[in-house]
CSV table of C-alpha atoms in Angstrom, one decimal:
chain,number,residue,atom,x,y,z
W,92,HIS,CA,25.6,-12.0,-31.3
W,93,TYR,CA,22.9,-11.6,-28.7
W,94,GLU,CA,22.7,-7.9,-29.8
W,95,GLU,CA,22.1,-9.0,-33.4
W,96,LEU,CA,19.3,-11.2,-32.5
W,97,LEU,CA,17.5,-8.5,-30.5
W,98,SER,CA,17.9,-6.0,-33.5
W,99,ILE,CA,16.5,-8.5,-35.9
W,100,ASN,CA,13.7,-8.9,-33.3
W,101,ARG,CA,12.5,-12.1,-34.7
W,102,PHE,CA,12.0,-15.0,-32.1
W,103,ASP,CA,10.1,-18.5,-32.0
W,104,GLN,CA,9.3,-21.2,-29.4
W,105,ASN,CA,13.2,-22.2,-29.3
W,106,ILE,CA,14.6,-18.7,-29.0
W,107,SER,CA,12.6,-16.2,-26.7
W,108,LYS,CA,13.4,-12.4,-26.3
W,109,LEU,CA,13.6,-12.9,-22.7
W,110,ASP,CA,16.1,-15.6,-22.7
W,111,ILE,CA,18.5,-13.4,-25.1
W,112,GLN,CA,18.0,-10.4,-22.9
W,113,LYS,CA,19.1,-12.2,-19.8
W,114,LYS,CA,21.9,-14.0,-21.5
W,115,MET,CA,23.1,-10.3,-22.4
W,116,SER,CA,22.7,-9.0,-19.0
W,117,ALA,CA,24.6,-12.0,-17.6
W,118,TYR,CA,27.4,-11.4,-20.3
W,119,TYR,CA,27.5,-7.7,-19.6
W,120,GLN,CA,28.1,-8.5,-15.8
W,121,GLU,CA,30.7,-11.0,-16.6
W,122,THR,CA,32.5,-8.4,-18.6
W,123,GLY,CA,32.3,-5.8,-16.0
W,124,ASN,CA,29.9,-3.6,-18.0
W,125,ILE,CA,27.4,-3.1,-15.0
W,126,GLN,CA,25.6,0.0,-16.8
W,127,LYS,CA,24.6,-2.2,-19.7
W,128,ALA,CA,23.8,-5.1,-17.5
W,129,PHE,CA,21.7,-2.8,-15.3
W,130,GLN,CA,19.9,-1.2,-18.3
W,131,THR,CA,19.0,-4.5,-19.7
W,132,TYR,CA,17.3,-5.9,-16.5
W,133,PHE,CA,15.4,-2.8,-16.5
W,134,ASP,CA,14.2,-3.3,-20.0
W,135,ILE,CA,13.4,-6.9,-19.0
W,136,LEU,CA,11.2,-5.4,-15.9
W,137,LYS,CA,9.3,-3.2,-18.3
W,138,GLN,CA,7.6,-6.2,-19.8
W,139,TYR,CA,8.1,-8.7,-17.0
W,140,PRO,CA,7.7,-6.6,-13.8
W,141,ASP,CA,7.7,-9.4,-11.3
W,142,ASP,CA,10.6,-11.5,-13.0
W,143,PRO,CA,12.5,-12.8,-9.9
W,144,GLN,CA,15.8,-13.1,-11.7
W,145,CYS,CA,15.9,-9.4,-12.6
W,146,LEU,CA,14.4,-8.1,-9.5
W,147,TYR,CA,17.3,-10.0,-7.7
W,148,GLN,CA,20.1,-8.6,-9.8
W,149,VAL,CA,18.7,-5.0,-9.8
W,150,ALA,CA,18.4,-5.1,-5.9
W,151,PHE,CA,21.8,-6.1,-5.6
W,152,VAL,CA,23.1,-3.6,-8.1
W,153,PHE,CA,21.6,-0.8,-6.2
W,154,LEU,CA,23.0,-2.3,-3.0
W,155,GLY,CA,26.5,-2.2,-4.6
W,156,GLN,CA,26.1,1.1,-5.6
W,157,GLU,CA,24.8,2.3,-2.3
W,158,MET,CA,21.5,3.3,-3.6
W,159,PHE,CA,20.0,1.8,-0.5
W,160,ASP,CA,16.5,3.1,-0.9
W,161,MET,CA,16.2,1.7,-4.2
W,162,SER,CA,17.7,-1.6,-3.2
W,163,LEU,CA,15.3,-1.9,-0.5
W,164,LYS,CA,12.4,-1.5,-2.6
W,165,TYR,CA,13.3,-4.4,-5.1
W,166,PHE,CA,14.3,-6.5,-2.3
W,167,GLU,CA,10.8,-5.9,-0.7
W,168,ARG,CA,9.1,-7.0,-4.2
W,169,LEU,CA,11.2,-10.3,-4.0
W,170,ILE,CA,10.2,-11.0,-0.4
W,171,ALA,CA,6.6,-10.6,-1.3
W,172,GLY,CA,7.3,-13.5,-3.7
W,173,ASP,CA,7.3,-17.3,-3.2
W,174,LYS,CA,10.8,-17.9,-3.4
W,175,VAL,CA,12.5,-16.0,-0.7
W,176,THR,CA,16.3,-17.0,0.0
W,177,PHE,CA,18.8,-16.3,2.6
W,178,GLU,CA,20.7,-13.9,0.1
W,179,ILE,CA,17.6,-12.0,-0.6
W,180,LEU,CA,16.4,-11.5,3.2
W,181,PHE,CA,20.2,-10.5,3.8
W,182,GLY,CA,20.4,-8.1,1.2
W,183,ALA,CA,17.2,-6.5,2.4
W,184,GLY,CA,18.7,-6.4,6.2
W,185,MET,CA,21.8,-4.7,4.7
W,186,ALA,CA,19.9,-2.0,2.9
W,187,ALA,CA,17.7,-1.4,5.6
W,188,LEU,CA,20.7,-1.2,8.2
W,189,GLN,CA,22.4,1.3,5.9
W,190,LEU,CA,19.0,3.4,6.0
W,191,GLN,CA,19.2,3.5,9.7
W,192,LYS,CA,16.0,1.2,9.9
W,193,SER,CA,17.4,-0.8,12.4
W,194,VAL,CA,14.2,-2.7,13.5
W,195,ASP,CA,13.5,-3.7,9.8
W,196,ALA,CA,17.2,-4.9,9.5
W,197,VAL,CA,16.9,-7.1,12.6
W,198,LYS,CA,13.7,-8.5,11.1
W,199,TYR,CA,15.2,-9.3,8.0
W,200,PHE,CA,18.2,-10.8,9.3
W,201,LYS,CA,16.2,-13.0,11.9
W,202,ASP,CA,14.3,-14.4,8.8
W,203,ALA,CA,17.6,-15.0,7.1
W,204,LEU,CA,19.0,-16.9,9.9
W,205,ALA,CA,16.0,-19.0,10.1
W,206,LYS,CA,17.1,-20.4,6.9
W,207,ASP,CA,20.9,-20.5,8.0
W,208,PRO,CA,21.2,-20.4,11.5
W,209,HIS,CA,25.1,-20.8,11.4
W,210,SER,CA,25.9,-18.3,8.6
W,211,ASP,CA,28.9,-16.2,9.8
W,212,ILE,CA,27.8,-13.2,7.8
W,213,GLY,CA,24.3,-13.4,8.9
W,214,ASN,CA,25.0,-13.6,12.6
W,215,LEU,CA,27.7,-10.9,12.4
W,216,ALA,CA,25.0,-8.5,10.4
W,217,MET,CA,22.5,-9.2,13.2
W,218,ALA,CA,24.9,-8.3,15.9
W,219,PHE,CA,25.8,-5.0,14.0
W,220,ALA,CA,21.9,-4.2,13.8
W,221,LEU,CA,21.3,-5.0,17.5
W,222,GLN,CA,24.4,-2.9,18.4
W,223,LYS,CA,22.6,-0.1,16.4
W,224,LYS,CA,19.6,-0.5,18.7
W,225,ARG,CA,21.8,-0.7,21.7
W,226,ASP,CA,20.4,-4.3,22.4
W,227,PHE,CA,23.9,-5.3,23.6
W,228,LYS,CA,23.1,-8.5,25.3
W,229,ALA,CA,21.1,-10.0,22.3
W,230,ALA,CA,23.9,-8.7,20.0
W,231,ALA,CA,26.7,-10.4,22.1
W,232,ASN,CA,24.6,-13.8,21.9
W,233,TYR,CA,24.9,-13.7,18.2
W,234,LEU,CA,28.5,-13.0,18.1
W,235,LYS,CA,29.2,-16.1,20.4
W,236,VAL,CA,27.5,-18.3,17.7
W,237,ILE,CA,30.4,-17.3,15.4
W,238,ILE,CA,33.1,-17.5,18.1
W,239,ASP,CA,32.0,-20.9,19.2
W,240,GLY,CA,31.2,-22.4,15.8
W,241,THR,CA,33.0,-21.0,12.9
W,242,LYS,CA,36.1,-22.4,11.3
W,243,ASP,CA,36.9,-19.1,9.6
W,244,SER,CA,39.6,-17.3,11.5
W,245,ASP,CA,38.9,-13.7,10.0
W,246,ALA,CA,35.2,-14.2,10.8
W,247,SER,CA,36.0,-15.2,14.4
W,248,PHE,CA,38.3,-12.2,14.7
W,249,ILE,CA,35.8,-9.7,13.5
W,250,ALA,CA,33.3,-11.3,16.2
W,251,ARG,CA,35.7,-11.3,18.9
W,252,ARG,CA,36.6,-7.8,18.4
W,253,LEU,CA,32.9,-6.5,18.2
W,254,LEU,CA,32.0,-8.4,21.1
W,255,GLY,CA,34.9,-6.4,22.9
W,256,VAL,CA,33.5,-3.1,21.7
W,257,ILE,CA,30.0,-4.1,22.6
W,258,LEU,CA,31.0,-4.8,26.3
W,259,VAL,CA,32.8,-1.5,26.4
W,260,GLN,CA,29.5,0.0,25.3
W,261,ALA,CA,27.5,-1.8,27.7
W,262,ARG,CA,29.9,-0.6,30.5
W,263,GLN,CA,31.3,-4.2,31.1
W,264,ALA,CA,34.9,-3.0,31.1
W,265,VAL,CA,36.3,-6.0,33.0
W,266,ASN,CA,34.6,-8.5,30.5
W,267,ALA,CA,35.7,-6.4,27.6
W,268,VAL,CA,39.4,-6.3,28.8
W,269,THR,CA,39.2,-10.4,29.2
W,270,VAL,CA,37.7,-10.4,25.5
W,271,PHE,CA,40.5,-8.2,24.2
W,272,GLU,CA,43.4,-10.2,25.9
W,273,GLN,CA,42.0,-13.5,24.5
W,274,LEU,CA,41.7,-11.7,21.0
W,275,LEU,CA,45.4,-10.7,21.3
W,276,GLU,CA,46.4,-14.1,21.9
W,277,PHE,CA,44.1,-15.3,19.0
W,278,ALA,CA,45.5,-12.9,16.6
W,279,ARG,CA,49.3,-13.9,17.5
W,280,ALA,CA,48.4,-17.5,17.2
W,281,ASN,CA,46.9,-17.1,13.8
W,282,GLY,CA,49.5,-14.9,12.2
W,283,MET,CA,47.5,-11.8,12.6
W,284,GLU,CA,50.2,-9.5,13.5
W,285,ASP,CA,49.2,-6.3,11.7
W,286,GLU,CA,46.0,-6.4,14.1
W,287,VAL,CA,48.1,-6.3,17.2
W,288,PRO,CA,48.4,-2.5,17.3
W,289,GLY,CA,44.7,-2.1,17.2
W,290,ILE,CA,43.9,-4.7,19.9
W,291,LEU,CA,46.6,-3.0,22.1
W,292,TYR,CA,44.8,0.3,21.4
W,293,ASP,CA,41.3,-1.2,22.2
W,294,LEU,CA,42.7,-2.8,25.5
W,295,GLY,CA,44.1,0.6,26.5
W,296,PHE,CA,40.7,2.2,25.6
W,297,ALA,CA,38.8,-0.7,27.6
């Protein structure tokens, strides 16, 4: 139906071409036709290069396709706008992190966390970025925010394990062993038996 409307190419104040294109793009995404959705968003951007909805969708499609340089380009255009959300800043940080731009990634994650300080995924991403920079002390502080505050056992597990790894990297073996021992208890208490062999390996390595 939407394609027919576009082929007719007749619109009025009640039905705009932009609205139809956006609805088509959303439909293609919902039905898993990413290529058509992507092409439609690009067609919109040719006419409306600053459309925030299209920039957002294209940035995240590029991110999902692991085209990180292109993804970051579109996120940066969104960040230059006046409606910068946590999701936009987080996406930019992820793209920058994959491009080994750790300084930029830390900046984007910091700005994202200013909007949502208790975000598990935001704090975890910041810890990874700081780990890349070998700023182990700061990374540990962000992981402790998750460990102390989250209600998500999976997020807590990831944060605890990464904390142990960071302590090993920081040559704090005694503290690392303590963290891994606590992680072992945590895993068993939360029915994560599949994780136990990996934790035992980490303990032996620490």
